[in-house]
Amino acid sequence: MATPKASFGSALPLIALQLGSRVFSFVLNQALLRIASPSAFGTATIQFELLLNTILFLSREGVRTALLRVNAPETQHANVAFIPFLLGCPIALTTSYLYVAYAGEETSIQPYFREAVLLYVVGALIELMKEPIHNAIMAGLQTNIRLRAEGAAVIGKSILTFLVMFYDPHKDDPRKNCALVAFALGQVFYSVCVLVVYVYHFGIFTLVPRFPKTNSKGKCPPFFDPQLLRLSATVTSQSLVKHFLTEGDKLILSWFSPLEDQGGYAIALNYGSLVARILLQPLEETSRSLFSQLLSKNDLNTAAARLTSLLAIQIPISLLLPTFGPPYIGLATQIILPQKYLATSAPRVLSAWLWYIPFLALNGQLEAFLASAADTSELNGQSTWMAIFSVIYTGSAVLAYKLQFGDTSLVYANVLNLGARIVYAAIWTSKYFQRRGGEGVVFSWKTVLPSLRFCFSLLICGLTVRSTERWLSIPDAIAHGGRSALFSRAAIVHVGCGAMLGLVTLWYITKAARLSLSIRFKVE
C-alpha cells in the first residue's frame, strides 16, 4: 500500500510553502523590526494575533476535526462546513468588544488602535468564509491548491505590511504612525488572497450551502447532519481548554509584561517558532487528515505504520536543536536581532525554545492521531485532562515569574504542559492499539524511540560544543566585541566544530530513517 508514501508526499508541498514564505517573511521582518516600535510590534504579534486566533479557533476547530472523519460526505455533511462563519460572527463581535473594553491604557492609546482591531475582525470573518473549500481540500489532500493560495497570501501580506509602514509619513512619530493599521491591512490581504485563489479553483457556488435531496422514502434529510453537529460541539467545547493551552503564553504575557517587553518576546517567539511553522505544523495537519481517512476505512495497520514512521523520524531530528543550539544562540542573535532588542529577554527566550521544540514535535503527532481515533466519550475525557493541564501550566508559569525567571517562564511552563499532554496521549495511543491487537495491528515504542547509541552520541556532541564554547571564551568575546565577534578566529573554530558534528549526526539520522522506511514499505 502506498498510503504512507503518499502522506509524506502530500506534506512536502506544505513544508516547501512554509519554508519559502517564512524565509521571505524573515527578510521583510528584519526590515519591519527596524521601523516598528517594540510597542506596536508587541501589540500586533501578541495581542492582535491572540484575538484573531481566538476567533478562528473557537469557530472552526470542532467542525474541521468532525468533517475529517467523514469518508464520503453527503450534502448535509458538507453544509456543516458553513457553521464556522455563522459561529464566527457572534464570537468575533463578543471577543473584539471585550478586548477593546478591557485593553490597557498603554495599548489603547496607540494611534488607530480601534480601526486596527476592526480590520482584524474583518480578516477573521473573511477567512472563515473559505472553510467549505478548505475542508474539501484537506479531505482530498489537494495541497497544490493550498500551496498556491497560502504562498501568495503570506508573501503579499508581508509586502503590504512593509510598504504601508515604509511609506507612512509619520512612521517616526509614535502618536501618529500607522504601524497597527499596517499589520491589520496585511492580515486582511492574507484572508482575501486565500479566499480568491480558492474560489478561482472551486467556483463561487462552493460558498453557497445546498439543500439535501429527498430520499427514496420521500423524506428530506436535515440541513445539517445531527451526528456531525454533536461531534463538532464536543470538539469545540474541548477546544476552549486547548486554546488556552495553545495561546496561554500570550494571555499571561499580556497580564505580566509591559508592552515593550511583549515586543521583545514576540520577536523571540517569531524566530523560535520557525521550525514549528515550517515543518511541524504541515506534518501535523497532513497526518490528521490521513489518520482520519485511514481509520474511517478501518485500515489500522497502515495508520500504525504511518504514526511509527513519522515519530521515528521527527524525534531524532528535533533533538538536534537542544543538543547543538544553546552554545550558538549568542552568535545567532547577533545576526538576527536588531541592536535595541539584544538587551531584552529575546536571546534567553530563543534559547529556551530550543528545548521546547522536541516536546512540540512529539505532542503534535500524538494528538493528531488521538483527535482522529477517539470517540466522543474519549474526547470528553481528554477535555477533562486538558483542564487539569491548563491549571498546571498557569500555576507553573506564574510561579516561575515570581521566581524571577522572566519571560522564559512561559516557555518552560509550556514544556511542562506538553510533557503532561504527551504522557496522556502516549498512554491513550498504546491502549488503543492494545485493544486492536487481535486484528494484527503492530505499534511499538521501542521502534519509535531513538537507540541508546544515538542518544549517547548526542550527549557526546552536546558536551563537545559546550566545552569549545567555554574553552574559546565565546560569551566574553560577544560581550566585548558584539557583532565583530562573529568574525573572530574563536567564533569560526566554534562554528566549524559544531557544523562538522551536526552534519555527521544528521547523516546518521538520514541513513537510519531511509533504512526504517524502506523496510516498512516492503512489509506493507
XYZ file of C-alpha atoms in Angstrom:
524
model
C 0.000 0.000 0.000
C 1.364 3.412 -0.980
C -0.530 5.465 1.530
C 2.429 6.270 3.827
C 4.495 7.422 0.876
C 1.584 9.499 -0.349
C 1.192 11.062 3.073
C 4.830 12.188 3.132
C 4.420 13.488 -0.402
C 1.332 15.484 0.497
C 3.177 17.092 3.428
C 6.228 18.098 1.373
C 4.487 20.875 -0.614
C 3.184 22.337 2.658
C 6.709 22.224 4.088
C 8.064 23.879 0.935
C 5.341 26.524 1.190
C 6.155 27.251 4.816
C 9.897 27.307 4.123
C 9.685 29.668 1.142
C 7.120 32.006 2.666
C 8.832 32.103 6.056
C 12.234 32.841 4.543
C 10.690 35.682 2.572
C 8.816 36.911 5.650
C 12.028 36.607 7.679
C 13.814 39.010 5.338
C 10.965 41.533 5.453
C 10.621 41.166 9.217
C 14.234 42.201 9.599
C 13.286 45.459 7.913
C 9.998 45.767 9.825
C 11.769 45.418 13.172
C 13.824 48.486 12.355
C 10.714 50.535 11.565
C 8.072 49.353 14.035
C 8.420 50.230 17.690
C 8.526 47.370 20.228
C 5.113 48.523 21.491
C 3.455 48.297 18.067
C 5.172 45.009 17.251
C 4.125 43.512 20.590
C 0.518 44.679 20.180
C 0.198 43.245 16.677
C 2.018 39.942 17.147
C 0.884 39.150 20.695
C -2.481 40.790 21.372
C -3.963 41.102 17.861
C -2.802 37.598 16.959
C -4.383 36.306 20.175
C -7.678 37.983 19.212
C -7.520 36.554 15.669
C -6.585 33.046 16.773
C -9.330 33.032 19.406
C -11.997 33.873 16.821
C -10.733 31.317 14.295
C -10.028 28.512 16.753
C -13.347 28.646 18.579
C -15.288 28.986 15.328
C -13.781 26.244 13.181
C -11.681 23.744 15.149
C -14.548 21.414 16.061
C -16.050 21.427 12.572
C -12.706 20.758 10.903
C -11.998 17.735 13.087
C -15.523 16.360 12.659
C -15.530 16.688 8.865
C -12.189 14.910 8.536
C -13.868 11.785 9.901
C -16.415 11.676 7.079
C -15.398 9.177 4.407
C -17.923 10.072 1.670
C -19.621 13.363 2.644
C -23.268 13.910 1.748
C -24.920 17.299 1.273
C -25.913 17.619 4.941
C -22.308 16.759 5.885
C -20.867 19.417 3.584
C -23.310 22.024 4.921
C -21.688 21.697 8.346
C -18.657 23.453 6.850
C -20.684 26.692 6.746
C -21.160 26.707 10.520
C -17.743 28.303 11.312
C -18.771 31.553 9.604
C -22.128 31.560 11.409
C -20.378 30.941 14.728
C -17.617 33.387 13.907
C -19.883 36.432 13.643
C -21.062 36.493 17.296
C -17.704 35.222 18.555
C -15.860 37.993 16.671
C -18.182 40.709 17.926
C -18.004 39.493 21.530
C -14.235 38.959 21.721
C -13.366 42.224 19.951
C -15.723 44.228 22.195
C -14.273 42.684 25.353
C -10.718 43.219 24.110
C -11.256 46.913 23.290
C -13.155 47.495 26.542
C -10.501 45.925 28.780
C -7.282 46.705 26.884
C -4.695 48.511 28.977
C -4.244 52.238 28.534
C -0.709 51.698 27.218
C -2.228 49.623 24.405
C -5.419 51.556 23.633
C -3.779 54.988 23.335
C -1.753 53.880 20.317
C -2.850 55.573 17.075
C -5.617 53.825 15.091
C -5.984 51.096 17.718
C -9.742 50.584 17.262
C -9.517 50.750 13.470
C -6.845 48.053 13.515
C -8.986 45.811 15.755
C -11.910 46.206 13.338
C -9.712 45.219 10.390
C -8.507 42.098 12.217
C -12.139 41.102 12.851
C -12.952 41.610 9.167
C -9.944 39.484 8.221
C -11.065 36.712 10.563
C -14.582 36.629 9.104
C -13.259 36.572 5.530
C -11.002 33.678 6.480
C -13.969 31.768 7.914
C -15.853 32.168 4.631
C -13.408 29.826 2.910
C -13.972 26.931 5.324
C -16.166 24.842 2.953
C -13.386 24.875 0.361
C -10.615 24.369 2.913
C -12.285 21.251 4.311
C -12.711 19.847 0.808
C -9.026 20.449 0.108
C -7.881 18.773 3.327
C -10.182 15.790 2.784
C -8.728 15.285 -0.700
C -5.124 16.146 0.304
C -5.045 18.692 -2.554
C -2.046 20.508 -1.152
C -1.091 22.050 -4.505
C -4.042 24.448 -4.335
C -3.326 25.329 -0.743
C 0.315 25.815 -1.696
C -0.561 28.465 -4.255
C -3.144 30.189 -2.062
C -1.220 30.454 1.185
C 2.125 31.060 -0.521
C 0.794 34.089 -2.379
C -1.093 35.273 0.705
C 1.894 35.150 3.087
C 4.176 36.924 0.638
C 1.563 39.553 -0.188
C 0.816 40.116 3.496
C 4.488 40.731 4.265
C 4.947 43.079 1.321
C 1.821 45.131 2.058
C 2.666 45.473 5.759
C 6.185 46.627 4.934
C 5.072 49.110 2.237
C 2.404 50.739 4.436
C 4.916 51.203 7.250
C 7.775 52.270 4.976
C 5.769 54.977 3.163
C 3.957 56.186 6.277
C 4.903 59.891 6.535
C 4.523 59.700 10.315
C 6.400 56.438 10.884
C 8.810 58.109 13.304
C 6.026 59.744 15.330
C 4.621 57.319 17.986
C 1.458 59.455 18.270
C 0.544 59.404 14.559
C 2.163 56.376 12.870
C 0.113 53.714 11.068
C 2.020 50.681 12.358
C -1.050 48.904 13.787
C -3.071 49.586 10.638
C -0.211 48.203 8.527
C -0.298 44.891 10.362
C -4.102 44.792 10.175
C -4.189 45.508 6.430
C -1.654 42.743 5.906
C -3.935 40.287 7.710
C -6.971 41.348 5.650
C -4.965 40.891 2.461
C -3.952 37.390 3.568
C -7.581 36.360 4.134
C -8.813 37.871 0.866
C -5.978 36.362 -1.173
C -6.575 32.813 0.114
C -10.332 33.146 -0.489
C -9.854 34.438 -4.049
C -7.477 31.623 -5.006
C -9.812 29.012 -3.525
C -12.821 30.434 -5.362
C -10.820 30.539 -8.602
C -10.207 26.783 -8.383
C -13.552 25.638 -6.944
C -16.016 28.288 -8.095
C -18.148 30.801 -6.208
C -21.029 28.379 -5.768
C -18.969 26.242 -3.370
C -19.550 29.047 -0.851
C -23.328 28.558 -1.076
C -24.960 25.776 1.004
C -27.202 23.254 -0.742
C -30.479 21.753 0.394
C -30.381 17.948 0.795
C -32.328 15.943 -1.789
C -35.411 13.986 -0.821
C -34.592 10.332 -0.170
C -36.371 7.231 -1.522
C -38.931 7.398 1.310
C -39.968 10.909 0.333
C -38.330 12.488 3.392
C -35.860 15.346 3.289
C -32.728 14.803 5.441
C -31.824 17.543 7.946
C -29.931 20.541 6.621
C -27.025 19.804 8.992
C -26.052 16.251 9.916
C -27.020 15.842 13.622
C -24.204 13.395 14.420
C -21.581 15.727 12.987
C -23.099 18.640 14.870
C -22.789 16.760 18.162
C -19.191 15.770 17.413
C -18.367 19.348 16.382
C -19.871 20.664 19.611
C -17.850 18.158 21.652
C -14.562 19.092 19.994
C -15.387 22.803 20.201
C -16.060 22.589 23.943
C -12.779 20.717 24.312
C -11.023 23.362 22.210
C -11.769 26.016 24.822
C -9.197 24.424 27.118
C -6.859 23.511 24.265
C -6.970 27.088 23.010
C -5.932 28.361 26.414
C -3.042 25.903 26.465
C -2.007 26.962 22.941
C -2.332 30.710 23.456
C -1.736 30.772 27.204
C 1.689 32.351 26.843
C 0.157 35.385 25.108
C -2.569 35.678 27.748
C -0.104 35.546 30.650
C 2.402 37.784 28.857
C -0.301 40.407 28.282
C -1.024 40.326 32.026
C 2.500 40.297 33.486
C 4.752 42.085 30.981
C 4.890 45.720 29.855
C 4.054 46.356 26.206
C 7.667 46.882 25.100
C 8.734 43.616 26.733
C 5.908 41.913 24.843
C 7.576 43.150 21.664
C 10.858 41.538 22.677
C 9.122 38.250 23.495
C 7.202 38.434 20.211
C 10.421 38.670 18.220
C 11.886 35.681 20.025
C 8.619 33.765 19.544
C 8.592 34.637 15.846
C 12.071 33.214 15.314
C 11.766 30.382 17.803
C 8.590 29.039 16.232
C 10.011 28.940 12.694
C 10.716 25.208 12.945
C 7.220 24.584 14.278
C 5.533 26.536 11.496
C 7.764 25.365 8.647
C 7.986 21.664 9.455
C 5.821 20.508 12.357
C 2.531 22.261 11.560
C 2.255 20.966 7.957
C 3.120 17.441 9.078
C 0.547 17.559 11.863
C -2.210 18.872 9.582
C -1.483 16.277 6.909
C -1.275 13.493 9.494
C -4.634 14.421 10.977
C -6.270 14.228 7.541
C -4.601 10.914 6.724
C -5.318 9.279 10.090
C -8.966 10.263 9.808
C -9.230 8.722 6.339
C -7.388 5.510 7.278
C -9.372 4.945 10.449
C -12.675 5.640 8.697
C -11.741 2.690 6.445
C -10.570 0.655 9.475
C -7.054 0.463 7.983
C -5.306 0.203 11.347
C -2.084 -1.399 10.132
C -1.307 1.478 7.784
C -2.230 4.025 10.457
C 0.145 2.335 12.933
C 2.942 2.233 10.347
C 2.384 5.881 9.445
C 2.477 7.002 13.086
C 5.583 4.900 13.826
C 7.484 6.189 10.785
C 6.752 9.842 11.491
C 7.648 9.677 15.164
C 10.823 7.683 14.466
C 11.995 10.470 12.126
C 10.735 13.558 13.958
C 12.078 12.726 17.419
C 15.796 12.328 16.479
C 15.769 15.388 14.219
C 14.127 17.596 16.832
C 16.700 16.506 19.446
C 19.412 18.166 17.355
C 18.171 21.604 18.416
C 18.743 21.365 22.191
C 21.973 19.452 21.532
C 23.641 21.981 19.231
C 21.550 25.146 19.601
C 22.277 26.691 23.038
C 26.075 27.070 22.584
C 25.464 29.036 19.364
C 22.438 31.142 20.311
C 24.661 34.045 21.420
C 26.296 34.266 17.990
C 22.977 33.770 16.164
C 21.206 36.585 17.996
C 23.946 38.988 16.933
C 22.813 38.336 13.358
C 19.025 38.126 13.566
C 18.139 40.626 16.305
C 18.303 44.424 15.981
C 20.681 46.058 18.412
C 17.900 47.500 20.582
C 16.486 44.009 21.243
C 19.742 42.328 22.304
C 19.366 43.643 25.852
C 15.813 42.282 26.169
C 14.751 38.752 27.094
C 14.703 37.728 23.405
C 18.043 35.798 23.463
C 17.046 33.886 26.598
C 13.597 33.064 25.189
C 15.151 31.784 21.956
C 17.490 29.539 23.931
C 14.557 28.145 25.908
C 12.639 27.455 22.667
C 15.365 25.047 21.583
C 14.313 22.752 24.453
C 10.632 23.275 23.734
C 10.586 22.118 20.091
C 11.195 18.361 20.709
C 8.180 18.307 23.034
C 6.164 20.190 20.403
C 7.074 17.665 17.694
C 6.116 14.588 19.711
C 2.923 16.092 21.086
C 1.709 17.257 17.668
C 1.751 13.811 16.091
C 0.289 12.028 19.107
C -2.593 14.472 19.461
C -3.246 14.374 15.702
C -3.740 10.618 15.991
C -5.842 10.924 19.153
C -8.124 13.539 17.563
C -8.661 11.227 14.580
C -9.211 7.981 16.500
C -11.021 8.930 19.722
C -14.793 8.732 20.014
C -16.989 11.360 21.678
C -16.646 9.984 25.228
C -12.868 9.732 24.882
C -12.697 13.309 23.594
C -14.672 14.404 26.639
C -12.182 12.545 28.818
C -9.312 14.320 27.107
C -11.089 17.632 27.681
C -11.120 16.947 31.421
C -7.397 16.235 31.452
C -6.773 19.334 29.311
C -8.420 21.409 32.037
C -6.059 19.854 34.594
C -3.061 20.543 32.335
C -4.146 24.174 31.965
C -4.080 24.567 35.749
C -0.581 23.039 35.824
C 0.564 25.375 33.045
C -0.871 28.519 34.620
C 0.426 27.695 38.077
C 3.933 26.845 36.886
C 4.133 29.971 34.689
C 3.050 32.307 37.489
C 5.399 30.586 39.962
C 8.321 30.875 37.526
C 7.585 34.589 37.050
C 7.643 35.088 40.820
C 10.961 33.208 40.971
C 12.393 35.788 38.535
C 12.676 33.504 35.503
C 11.296 36.348 33.390
C 9.664 35.691 30.034
C 11.355 32.281 29.765
C 8.816 31.231 32.422
C 6.226 30.870 29.663
C 8.417 28.549 27.588
C 9.394 26.285 30.484
C 5.777 26.153 31.690
C 4.792 25.065 28.190
C 7.450 22.342 28.307
C 5.875 21.024 31.500
C 2.401 21.306 29.974
C 3.381 19.479 26.773
C 5.183 16.811 28.784
C 1.954 16.048 30.654
C -0.053 16.012 27.408
C 2.488 13.694 25.775
C 2.219 11.218 28.648
C -1.572 11.233 28.385
C -1.598 10.868 24.578
C 1.097 8.162 24.636
C -0.799 6.082 27.192
C -4.035 6.501 25.239
C -2.337 5.527 21.955
C -0.780 2.409 23.492
C -4.113 1.313 24.949
C -5.849 1.988 21.633
C -3.549 -0.357 19.720
C -3.628 -2.927 22.510
C -7.411 -3.081 22.209
C -6.992 -3.691 18.479
C -4.127 -6.152 18.890
C -6.370 -9.048 17.893
C -6.587 -7.552 14.420
C -2.850 -7.949 13.859
C -2.006 -4.293 14.468
C 1.611 -3.652 15.477
C 2.725 -0.468 17.285
C 5.824 -0.486 19.484
C 7.508 2.372 21.329
C 10.818 0.510 21.006
C 10.638 1.153 17.263
C 9.731 4.814 17.751
C 12.265 5.952 20.339
C 15.928 6.614 19.389
C 18.504 3.941 20.191
C 20.835 4.204 23.169
C 23.780 4.505 20.772
C 22.207 7.555 19.135
C 21.375 9.166 22.490
C 24.942 8.600 23.729
C 26.318 10.149 20.518
C 24.128 13.215 21.011
C 25.343 13.520 24.598
C 28.986 13.475 23.469
C 28.283 16.046 20.735
C 26.453 18.318 23.161
C 29.259 18.180 25.710
C 31.839 18.837 22.989
C 30.253 22.003 21.585
C 29.602 23.344 25.098
C 33.235 22.680 26.013
C 34.523 24.519 22.952
C 32.233 27.459 23.804
C 33.805 27.768 27.262
C 37.352 26.957 26.112
C 37.239 29.601 23.353
C 35.534 32.163 25.662
C 32.747 32.863 23.165
C 30.416 34.675 25.659
C 33.245 37.038 26.658
C 34.059 37.730 23.014
C 30.413 38.620 22.316
C 30.160 40.799 25.434
C 33.236 42.835 24.480
C 33.078 42.790 20.691
C 29.385 42.494 19.829
C 28.839 41.669 16.165
C 32.579 41.891 15.454
C 32.964 38.665 17.464
C 31.282 36.800 14.596
C 34.455 37.133 12.521
C 36.932 36.220 15.235
C 39.061 33.094 14.950
C 37.461 31.646 18.082
C 33.932 32.000 16.645
C 34.956 30.442 13.318
C 36.517 27.435 15.084
C 33.481 27.090 17.337
C 31.026 27.175 14.418
C 33.160 24.808 12.346
C 33.269 22.252 15.148
C 29.500 22.334 15.590
C 28.839 22.167 11.846
C 31.035 19.110 11.432
C 29.446 17.232 14.329
C 25.957 18.304 13.250
C 26.409 17.084 9.680
C 27.712 13.716 10.852
C 24.754 13.312 13.209
C 22.272 14.360 10.520
C 23.818 11.854 8.099
C 23.378 9.111 10.682
C 19.708 10.052 11.208
C 19.051 10.147 7.452
C 20.661 6.764 6.918
C 18.668 5.177 9.754
C 15.421 6.781 8.560
C 15.846 5.514 4.997
C 16.518 2.010 6.255
C 13.470 2.096 8.541
C 11.146 3.444 5.845
C 12.373 1.015 3.182
C 11.708 -1.942 5.495
C 8.230 -0.673 6.361
C 7.224 -0.026 2.767
C 8.363 -3.536 1.779
C 6.289 -5.010 4.593
C 3.222 -3.022 3.602
